Tab-separated table of C-alpha atoms in Angstrom:
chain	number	residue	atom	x	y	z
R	1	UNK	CA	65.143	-34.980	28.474
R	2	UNK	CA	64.952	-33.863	24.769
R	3	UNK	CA	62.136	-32.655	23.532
R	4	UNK	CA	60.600	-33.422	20.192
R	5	UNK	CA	59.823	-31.285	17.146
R	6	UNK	CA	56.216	-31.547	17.557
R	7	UNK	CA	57.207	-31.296	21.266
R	8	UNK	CA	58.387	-27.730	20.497
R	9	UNK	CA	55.819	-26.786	18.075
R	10	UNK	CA	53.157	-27.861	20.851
R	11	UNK	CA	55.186	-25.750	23.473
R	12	UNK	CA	55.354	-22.819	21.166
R	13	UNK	CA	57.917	-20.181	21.630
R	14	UNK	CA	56.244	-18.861	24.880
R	15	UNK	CA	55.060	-15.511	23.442
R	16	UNK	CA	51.447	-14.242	24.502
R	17	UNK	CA	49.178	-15.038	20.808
R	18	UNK	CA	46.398	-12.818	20.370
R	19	UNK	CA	42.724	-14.958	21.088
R	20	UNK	CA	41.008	-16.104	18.002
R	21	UNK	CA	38.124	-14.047	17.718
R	22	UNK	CA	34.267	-16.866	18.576
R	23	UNK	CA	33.230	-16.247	15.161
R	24	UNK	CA	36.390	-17.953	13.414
R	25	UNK	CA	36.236	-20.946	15.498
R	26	UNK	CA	35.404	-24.046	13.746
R	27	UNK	CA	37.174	-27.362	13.193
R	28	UNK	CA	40.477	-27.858	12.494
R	29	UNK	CA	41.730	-27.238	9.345
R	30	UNK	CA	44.153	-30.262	7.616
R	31	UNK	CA	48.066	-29.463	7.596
R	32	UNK	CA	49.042	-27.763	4.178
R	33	UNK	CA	52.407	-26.934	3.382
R	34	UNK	CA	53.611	-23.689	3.462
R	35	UNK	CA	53.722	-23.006	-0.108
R	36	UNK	CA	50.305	-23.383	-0.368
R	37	UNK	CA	49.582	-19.937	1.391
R	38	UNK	CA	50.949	-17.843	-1.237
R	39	UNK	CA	51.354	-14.225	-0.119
R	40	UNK	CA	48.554	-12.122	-1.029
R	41	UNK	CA	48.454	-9.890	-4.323
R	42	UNK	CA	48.858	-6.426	-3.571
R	43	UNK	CA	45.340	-3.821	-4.612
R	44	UNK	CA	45.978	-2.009	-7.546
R	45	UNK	CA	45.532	1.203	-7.317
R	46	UNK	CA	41.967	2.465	-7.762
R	47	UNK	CA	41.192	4.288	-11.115
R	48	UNK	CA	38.740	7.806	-11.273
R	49	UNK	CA	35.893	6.642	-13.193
R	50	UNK	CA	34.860	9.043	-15.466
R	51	UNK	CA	31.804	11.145	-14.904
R	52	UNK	CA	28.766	10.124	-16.771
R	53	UNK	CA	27.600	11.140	-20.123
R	54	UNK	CA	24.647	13.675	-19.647
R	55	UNK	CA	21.877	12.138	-22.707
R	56	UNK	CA	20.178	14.659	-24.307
R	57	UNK	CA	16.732	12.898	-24.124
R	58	UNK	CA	14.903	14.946	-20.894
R	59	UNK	CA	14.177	12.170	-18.456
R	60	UNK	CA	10.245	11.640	-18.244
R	61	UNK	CA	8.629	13.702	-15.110
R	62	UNK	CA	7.589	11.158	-12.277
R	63	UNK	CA	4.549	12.029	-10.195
R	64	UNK	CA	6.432	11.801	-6.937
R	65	UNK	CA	6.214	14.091	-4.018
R	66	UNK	CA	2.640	14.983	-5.295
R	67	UNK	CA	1.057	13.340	-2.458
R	68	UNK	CA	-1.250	10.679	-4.403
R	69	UNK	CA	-0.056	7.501	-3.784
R	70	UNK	CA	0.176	6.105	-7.146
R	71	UNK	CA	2.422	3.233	-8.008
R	72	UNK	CA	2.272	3.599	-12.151
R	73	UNK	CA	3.539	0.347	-14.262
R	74	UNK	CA	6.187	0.718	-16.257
R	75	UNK	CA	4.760	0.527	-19.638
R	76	UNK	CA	4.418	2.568	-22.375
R	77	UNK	CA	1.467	4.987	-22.330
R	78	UNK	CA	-0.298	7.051	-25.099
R	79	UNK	CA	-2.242	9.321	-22.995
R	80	UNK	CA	-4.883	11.650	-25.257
R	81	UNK	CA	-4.410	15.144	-25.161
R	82	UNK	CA	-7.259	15.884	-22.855
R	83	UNK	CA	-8.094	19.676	-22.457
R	84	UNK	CA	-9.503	20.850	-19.401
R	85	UNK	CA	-13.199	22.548	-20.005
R	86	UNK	CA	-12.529	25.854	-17.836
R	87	UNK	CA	-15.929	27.509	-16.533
R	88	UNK	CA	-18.040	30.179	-18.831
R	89	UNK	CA	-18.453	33.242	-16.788
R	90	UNK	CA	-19.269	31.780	-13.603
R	91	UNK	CA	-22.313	30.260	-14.920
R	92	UNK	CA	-21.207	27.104	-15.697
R	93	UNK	CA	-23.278	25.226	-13.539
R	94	UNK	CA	-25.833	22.432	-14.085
R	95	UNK	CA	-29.068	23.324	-12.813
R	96	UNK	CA	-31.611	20.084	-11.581
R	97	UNK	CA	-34.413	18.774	-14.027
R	98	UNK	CA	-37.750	20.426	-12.596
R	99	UNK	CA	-40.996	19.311	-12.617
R	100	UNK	CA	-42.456	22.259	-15.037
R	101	UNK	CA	-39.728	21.233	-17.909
R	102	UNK	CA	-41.350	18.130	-19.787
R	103	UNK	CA	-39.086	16.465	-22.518
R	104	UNK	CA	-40.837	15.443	-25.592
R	105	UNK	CA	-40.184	12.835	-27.668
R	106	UNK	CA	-37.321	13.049	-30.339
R	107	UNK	CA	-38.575	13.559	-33.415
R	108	UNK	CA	-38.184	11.364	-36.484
R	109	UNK	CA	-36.030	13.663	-38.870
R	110	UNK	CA	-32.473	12.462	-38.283
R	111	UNK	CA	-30.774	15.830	-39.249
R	112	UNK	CA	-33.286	17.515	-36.182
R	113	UNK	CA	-31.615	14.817	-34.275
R	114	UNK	CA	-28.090	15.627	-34.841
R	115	UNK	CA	-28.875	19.212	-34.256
R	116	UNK	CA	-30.148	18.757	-30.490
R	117	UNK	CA	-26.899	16.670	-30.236
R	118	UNK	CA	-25.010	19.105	-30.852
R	119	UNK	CA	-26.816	21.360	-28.337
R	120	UNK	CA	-24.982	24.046	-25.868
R	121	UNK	CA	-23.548	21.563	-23.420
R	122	UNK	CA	-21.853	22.582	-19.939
R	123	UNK	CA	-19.242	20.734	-18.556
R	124	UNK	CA	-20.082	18.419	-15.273
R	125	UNK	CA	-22.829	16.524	-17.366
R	126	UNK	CA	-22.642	12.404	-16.558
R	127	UNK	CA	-24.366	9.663	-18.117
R	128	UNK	CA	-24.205	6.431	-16.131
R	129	UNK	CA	-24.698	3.635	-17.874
R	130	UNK	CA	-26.517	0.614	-16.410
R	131	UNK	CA	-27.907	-2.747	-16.499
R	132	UNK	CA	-29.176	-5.370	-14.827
R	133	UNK	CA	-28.859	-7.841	-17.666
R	134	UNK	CA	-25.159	-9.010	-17.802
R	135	UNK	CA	-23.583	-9.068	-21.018
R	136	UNK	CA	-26.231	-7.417	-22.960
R	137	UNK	CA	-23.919	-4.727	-24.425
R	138	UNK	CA	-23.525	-2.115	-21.899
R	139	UNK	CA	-19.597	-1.602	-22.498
R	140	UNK	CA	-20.566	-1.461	-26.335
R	141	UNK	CA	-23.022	1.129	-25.968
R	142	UNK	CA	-20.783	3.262	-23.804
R	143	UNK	CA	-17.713	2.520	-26.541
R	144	UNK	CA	-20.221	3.642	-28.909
R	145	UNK	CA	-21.925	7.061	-27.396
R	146	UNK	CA	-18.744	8.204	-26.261
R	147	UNK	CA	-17.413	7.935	-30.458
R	148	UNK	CA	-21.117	9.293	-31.337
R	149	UNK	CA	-20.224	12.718	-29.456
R	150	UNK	CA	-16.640	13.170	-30.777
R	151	UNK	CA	-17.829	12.231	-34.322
R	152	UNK	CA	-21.002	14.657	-34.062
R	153	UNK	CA	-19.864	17.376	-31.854
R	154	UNK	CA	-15.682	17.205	-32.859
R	155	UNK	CA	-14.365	17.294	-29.257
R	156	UNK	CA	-13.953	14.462	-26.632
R	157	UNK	CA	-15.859	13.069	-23.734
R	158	UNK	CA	-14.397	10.932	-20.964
R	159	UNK	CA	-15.462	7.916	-20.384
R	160	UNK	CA	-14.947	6.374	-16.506
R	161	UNK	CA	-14.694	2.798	-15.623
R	162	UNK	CA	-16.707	2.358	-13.069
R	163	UNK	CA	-16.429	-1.613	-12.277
R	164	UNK	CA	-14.533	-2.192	-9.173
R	165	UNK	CA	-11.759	-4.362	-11.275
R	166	UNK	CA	-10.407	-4.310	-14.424
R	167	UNK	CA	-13.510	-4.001	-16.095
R	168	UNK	CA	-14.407	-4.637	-20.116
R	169	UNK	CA	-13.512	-1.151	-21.148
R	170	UNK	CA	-10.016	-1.711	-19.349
R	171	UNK	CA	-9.483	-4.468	-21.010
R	172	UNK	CA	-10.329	-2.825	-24.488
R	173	UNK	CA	-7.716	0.541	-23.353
R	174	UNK	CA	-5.399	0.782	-26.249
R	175	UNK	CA	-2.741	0.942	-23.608
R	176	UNK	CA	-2.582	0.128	-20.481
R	177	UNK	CA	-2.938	3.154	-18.129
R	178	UNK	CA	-1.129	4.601	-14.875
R	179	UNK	CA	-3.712	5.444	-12.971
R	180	UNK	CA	-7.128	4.159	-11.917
R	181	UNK	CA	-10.233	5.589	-10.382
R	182	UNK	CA	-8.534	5.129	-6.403
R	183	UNK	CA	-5.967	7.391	-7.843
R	184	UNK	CA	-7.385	10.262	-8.984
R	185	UNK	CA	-9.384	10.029	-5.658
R	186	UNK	CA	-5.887	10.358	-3.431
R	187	UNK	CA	-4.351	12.730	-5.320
R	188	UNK	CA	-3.935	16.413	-3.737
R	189	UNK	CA	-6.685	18.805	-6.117
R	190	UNK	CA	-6.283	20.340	-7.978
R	191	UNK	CA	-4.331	17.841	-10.156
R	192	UNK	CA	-0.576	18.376	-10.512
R	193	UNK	CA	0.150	19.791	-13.998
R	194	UNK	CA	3.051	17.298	-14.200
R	195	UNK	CA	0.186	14.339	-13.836
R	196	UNK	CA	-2.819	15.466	-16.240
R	197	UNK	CA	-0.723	14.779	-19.126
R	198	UNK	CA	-0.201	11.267	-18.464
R	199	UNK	CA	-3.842	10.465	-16.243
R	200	UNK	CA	-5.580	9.082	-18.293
R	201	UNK	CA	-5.689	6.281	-21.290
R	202	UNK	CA	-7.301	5.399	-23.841
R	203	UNK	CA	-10.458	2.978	-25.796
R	204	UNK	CA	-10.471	3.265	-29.149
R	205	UNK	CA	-8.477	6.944	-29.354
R	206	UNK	CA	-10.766	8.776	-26.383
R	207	UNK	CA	-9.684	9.508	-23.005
R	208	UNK	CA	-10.711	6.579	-20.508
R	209	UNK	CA	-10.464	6.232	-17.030
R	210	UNK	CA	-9.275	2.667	-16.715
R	211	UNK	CA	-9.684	0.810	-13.728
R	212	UNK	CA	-6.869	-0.928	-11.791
R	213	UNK	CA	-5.146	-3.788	-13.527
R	214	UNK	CA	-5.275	-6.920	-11.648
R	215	UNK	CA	-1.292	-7.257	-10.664
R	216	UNK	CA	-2.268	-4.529	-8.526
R	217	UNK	CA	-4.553	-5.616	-6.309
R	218	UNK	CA	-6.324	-2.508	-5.932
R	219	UNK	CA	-10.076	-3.262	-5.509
R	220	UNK	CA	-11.898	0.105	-5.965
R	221	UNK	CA	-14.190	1.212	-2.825
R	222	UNK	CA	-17.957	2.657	-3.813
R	223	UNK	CA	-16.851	6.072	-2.196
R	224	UNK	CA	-13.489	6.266	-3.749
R	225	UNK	CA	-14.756	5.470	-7.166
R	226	UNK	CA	-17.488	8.088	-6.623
R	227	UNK	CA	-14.840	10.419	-5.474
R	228	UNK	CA	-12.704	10.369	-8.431
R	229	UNK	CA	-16.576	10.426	-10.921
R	230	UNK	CA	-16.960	13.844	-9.127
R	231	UNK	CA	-13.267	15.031	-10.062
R	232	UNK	CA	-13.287	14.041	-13.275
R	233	UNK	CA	-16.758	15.371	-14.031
R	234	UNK	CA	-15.043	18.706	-12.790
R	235	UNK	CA	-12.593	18.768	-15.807
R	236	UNK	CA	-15.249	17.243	-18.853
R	237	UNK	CA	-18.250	18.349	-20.469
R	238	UNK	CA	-19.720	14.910	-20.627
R	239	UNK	CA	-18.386	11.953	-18.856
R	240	UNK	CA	-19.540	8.288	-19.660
R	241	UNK	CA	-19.248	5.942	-17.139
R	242	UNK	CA	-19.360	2.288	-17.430
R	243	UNK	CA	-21.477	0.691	-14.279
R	244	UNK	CA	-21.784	-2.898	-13.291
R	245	UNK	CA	-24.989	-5.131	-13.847
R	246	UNK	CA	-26.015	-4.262	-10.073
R	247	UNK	CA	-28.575	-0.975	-10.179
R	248	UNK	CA	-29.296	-1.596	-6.695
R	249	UNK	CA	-25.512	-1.559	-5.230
R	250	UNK	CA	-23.146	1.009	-4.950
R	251	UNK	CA	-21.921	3.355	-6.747
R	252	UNK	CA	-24.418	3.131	-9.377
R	253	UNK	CA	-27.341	3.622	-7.194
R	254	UNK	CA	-25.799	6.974	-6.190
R	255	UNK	CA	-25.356	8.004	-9.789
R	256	UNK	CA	-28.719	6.913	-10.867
R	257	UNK	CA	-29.890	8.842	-7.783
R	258	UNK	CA	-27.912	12.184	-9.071
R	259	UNK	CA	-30.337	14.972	-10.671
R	260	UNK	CA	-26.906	16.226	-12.710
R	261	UNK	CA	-27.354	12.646	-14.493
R	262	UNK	CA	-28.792	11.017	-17.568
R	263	UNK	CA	-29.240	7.138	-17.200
R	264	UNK	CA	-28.685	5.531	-19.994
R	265	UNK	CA	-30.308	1.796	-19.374
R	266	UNK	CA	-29.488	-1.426	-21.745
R	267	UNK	CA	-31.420	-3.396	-22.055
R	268	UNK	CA	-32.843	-6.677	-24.211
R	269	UNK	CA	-35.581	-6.663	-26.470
R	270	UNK	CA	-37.783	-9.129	-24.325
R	271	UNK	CA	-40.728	-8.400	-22.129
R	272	UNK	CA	-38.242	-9.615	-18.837
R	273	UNK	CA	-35.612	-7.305	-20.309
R	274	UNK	CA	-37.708	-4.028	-20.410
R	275	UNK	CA	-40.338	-5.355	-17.418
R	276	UNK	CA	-36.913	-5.032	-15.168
R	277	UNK	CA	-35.982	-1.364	-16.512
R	278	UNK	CA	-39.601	-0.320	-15.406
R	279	UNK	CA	-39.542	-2.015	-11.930
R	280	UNK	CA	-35.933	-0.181	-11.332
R	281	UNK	CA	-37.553	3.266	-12.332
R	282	UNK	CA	-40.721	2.266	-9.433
R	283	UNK	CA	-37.820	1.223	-6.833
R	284	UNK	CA	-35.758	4.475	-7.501
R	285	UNK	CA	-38.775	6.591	-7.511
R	286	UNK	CA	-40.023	5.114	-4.596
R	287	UNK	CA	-36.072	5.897	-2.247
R	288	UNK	CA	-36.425	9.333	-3.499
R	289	UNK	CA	-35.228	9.665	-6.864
R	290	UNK	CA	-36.111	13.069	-8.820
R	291	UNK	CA	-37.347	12.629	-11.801
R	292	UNK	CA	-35.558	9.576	-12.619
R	293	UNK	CA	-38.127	8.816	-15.618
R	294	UNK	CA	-37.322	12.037	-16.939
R	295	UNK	CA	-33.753	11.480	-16.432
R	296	UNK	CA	-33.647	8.009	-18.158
R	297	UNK	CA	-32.908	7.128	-21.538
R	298	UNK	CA	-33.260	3.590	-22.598
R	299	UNK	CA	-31.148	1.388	-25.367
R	300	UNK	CA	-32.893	-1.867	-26.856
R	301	UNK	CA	-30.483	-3.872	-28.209
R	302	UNK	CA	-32.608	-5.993	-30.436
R	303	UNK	CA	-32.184	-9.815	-31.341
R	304	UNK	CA	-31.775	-11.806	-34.633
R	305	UNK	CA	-35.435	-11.574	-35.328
R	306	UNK	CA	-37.892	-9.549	-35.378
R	307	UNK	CA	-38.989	-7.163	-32.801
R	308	UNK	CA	-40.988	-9.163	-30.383
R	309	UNK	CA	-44.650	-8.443	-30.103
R	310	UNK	CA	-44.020	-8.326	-25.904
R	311	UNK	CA	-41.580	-6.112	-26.012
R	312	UNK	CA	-42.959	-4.034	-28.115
R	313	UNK	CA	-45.894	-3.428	-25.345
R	314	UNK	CA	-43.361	-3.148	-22.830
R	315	UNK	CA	-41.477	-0.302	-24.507
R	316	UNK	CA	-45.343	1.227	-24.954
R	317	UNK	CA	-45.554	1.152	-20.950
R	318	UNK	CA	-42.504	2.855	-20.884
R	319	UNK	CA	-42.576	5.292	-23.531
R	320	UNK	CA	-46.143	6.204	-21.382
R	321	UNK	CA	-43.851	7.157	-18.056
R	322	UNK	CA	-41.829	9.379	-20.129
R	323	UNK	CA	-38.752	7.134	-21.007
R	324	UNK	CA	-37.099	7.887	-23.995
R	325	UNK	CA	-36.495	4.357	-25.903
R	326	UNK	CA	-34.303	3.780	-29.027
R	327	UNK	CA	-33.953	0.785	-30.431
R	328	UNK	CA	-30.511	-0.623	-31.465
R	329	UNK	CA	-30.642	-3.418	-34.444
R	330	UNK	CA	-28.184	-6.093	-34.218
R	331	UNK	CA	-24.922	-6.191	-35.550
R	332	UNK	CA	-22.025	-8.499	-35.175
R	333	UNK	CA	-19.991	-5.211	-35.168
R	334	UNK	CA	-22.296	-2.708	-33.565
R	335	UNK	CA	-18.512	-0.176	-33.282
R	336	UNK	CA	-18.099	0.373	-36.804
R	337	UNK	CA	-21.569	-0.888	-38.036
R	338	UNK	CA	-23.315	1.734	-40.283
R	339	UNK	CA	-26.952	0.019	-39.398
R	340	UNK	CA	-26.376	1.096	-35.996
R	341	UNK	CA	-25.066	4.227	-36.221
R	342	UNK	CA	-28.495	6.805	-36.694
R	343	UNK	CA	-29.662	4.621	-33.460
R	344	UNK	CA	-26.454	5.634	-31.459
R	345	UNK	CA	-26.190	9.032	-32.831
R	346	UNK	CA	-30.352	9.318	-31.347
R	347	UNK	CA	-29.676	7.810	-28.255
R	348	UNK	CA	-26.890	10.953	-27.863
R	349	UNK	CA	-29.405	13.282	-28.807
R	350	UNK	CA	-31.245	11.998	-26.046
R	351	UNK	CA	-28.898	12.381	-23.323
R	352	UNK	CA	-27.590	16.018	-24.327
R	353	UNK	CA	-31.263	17.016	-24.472
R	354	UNK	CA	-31.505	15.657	-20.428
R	355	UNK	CA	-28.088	16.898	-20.005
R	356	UNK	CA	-28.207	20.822	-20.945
């Protein structure tokens, strides 16, 4: 019989073919014609590549292998130059407000006033400031005490904020910063020297303590927050910190609740605005609070009008417990207003005289 050539190509020449491997099986492919397999191209030969040029810009330090945790954005940062306050002889230390040291009134010459402001002040001092009226100014008045001190004393506080995110003095940072509050509490202390220059941003050209940015995600916990307060207050002679609207939660209650602090309360020029300051004072005095009246400085921020008669007898009740009061007029631009600025400049006075 004579076979076929597809007979013979279906017989094959009888020599053993190597399986096809399970991971090349698939369906047939068509017939093509032989020249469509062209042979394939032989590699050229591979080149050296030349070694990279070295650039003569230093490559910035990165904060790894210190430990913290930090994830920093990459954006640019203008960090101030923020000088550590060392200790004075081992006697830096801030002693408690006692009960035999009563704290007069300020008195009404404005140059006295800028003279106890500029008062012998140790480092470790902190002025919370608080609220329980939202959006009554309590970001302003901390924008505007923390420019008061560097304007009257020529050196810079910190300010801290303390709201758990991204809080109004983050948003007003001139840039955006690296680290936040749950930072500074996870990183190894003392501070790497490679990380101080770059921890901290800053509100209107002083060093702030932002809090974390939302694509983060990082909500900061009451302990961690206080945590980081306590480091901070470690390397500044005065830190400001920014509190939310909520005297009663944490971590303000716990800085209201510190003898090393002077409260700074905002609050409205209405009898419910100043009624509320009072009825904090009684709650805190009540949980064990020392000297918190002594301790507590309060900022009116007046209206459009006049000064209402009710108010004015609530600030008379509270003047009586031994509250400091200052009244801040109105302004549309209370930062850069002049009309406000002997009221800021005596609501400092204030809290250095509660805070040496």
């Amino acid at each position: 019989m004579t076979m076929t050539s597809e007979d013979q190509q279906a017989a094959g020449s009888g020599e053993e073919l190597p399986p096809v491997p399970p991971a090349q099986v698939g369906p047939p492919r068509p017939a093509f014609p032989a020249h469509a397999y062209p042979e394939p191209a032989q590699p050229e030969p591979i080149q050296p590549e030349p070694e990279p040029i070295q650039s003569v810009q230093p490559e910035p330090v990165q904060p790894s292998g210190v430990g913290h945790g930090a994830r920093p954005v990459p954006v640019a940062n203008a960090a101030a130059p923020f000088s550590i306050v060392e200790p004075a002889g081992g006697r830096d230390q801030l002693s408690a407000l006692g009960p035999r040291e009563p704290i007069g009134p300020l008195p009404d010459d404005h140059h006295v006033v800028l003279d106890i402001a500029r008062r012998q002040l140790r480092r470790g001092a902190l002025a919370p400031v608080v609220g329980w009226e939202g959006g009554i100014g309590r970001t302003t008045i901390t924008r505007a005490l923390a420019g008061a001190f560097r304007r009257v004393r020529g050196e810079d506080p910190v300010t801290v904020d303390a709201v758990p995110m991204w809080g109004a003095l983050s948003a007003a940072a001139d840039h955006p910063g690296e680290y936040c509050p749950a930072d500074l509490a996870t990183m190894s202390w003392p501070i790497p020297a490679a990380v101080m220059p770059r921890l901290l941003t800053t509100v209107d050209g002083l060093p702030t303590l932002a809090g974390p940015s939302p694509s983060r995600g990082v909500l900061s916990e009451p302990r961690t927050m206080l945590t980081a307060i306590d480091r901070m207050a470690k390397l500044a002679r005065l830190t400001f910190i920014d509190t939310v609207a909520d005297v009663a939660g944490s971590p303000t209650r716990d800085l209201i609740r510190n003898p090393n602090s002077a409260v700074v309360w905002v609050a409205s020029a209405t009898r419910t605005g100043l009624w509320g300051v009072a009825e904090a004072l009684t709650y805190f005095h009540a949980i064990g609070a020392e000297h918190v009246a002594r301790r507590s400085v309060v900022a009116i921020v007046g209206s459009r009008r006049h000064w209402p008669a009710d108010a004015a007898a609530a600030e008379a009740q509270l003047t009586g417990l031994g509250v400091e009061t200052v009244r801040v007029p109105h302004s549309a631009k209370p930062l850069t207003d002049s009309k406000c600025r002997p009221s800021i400049e005596r609501l400092l006075a204030a809290v250095v005289l509660r805070s040496s």
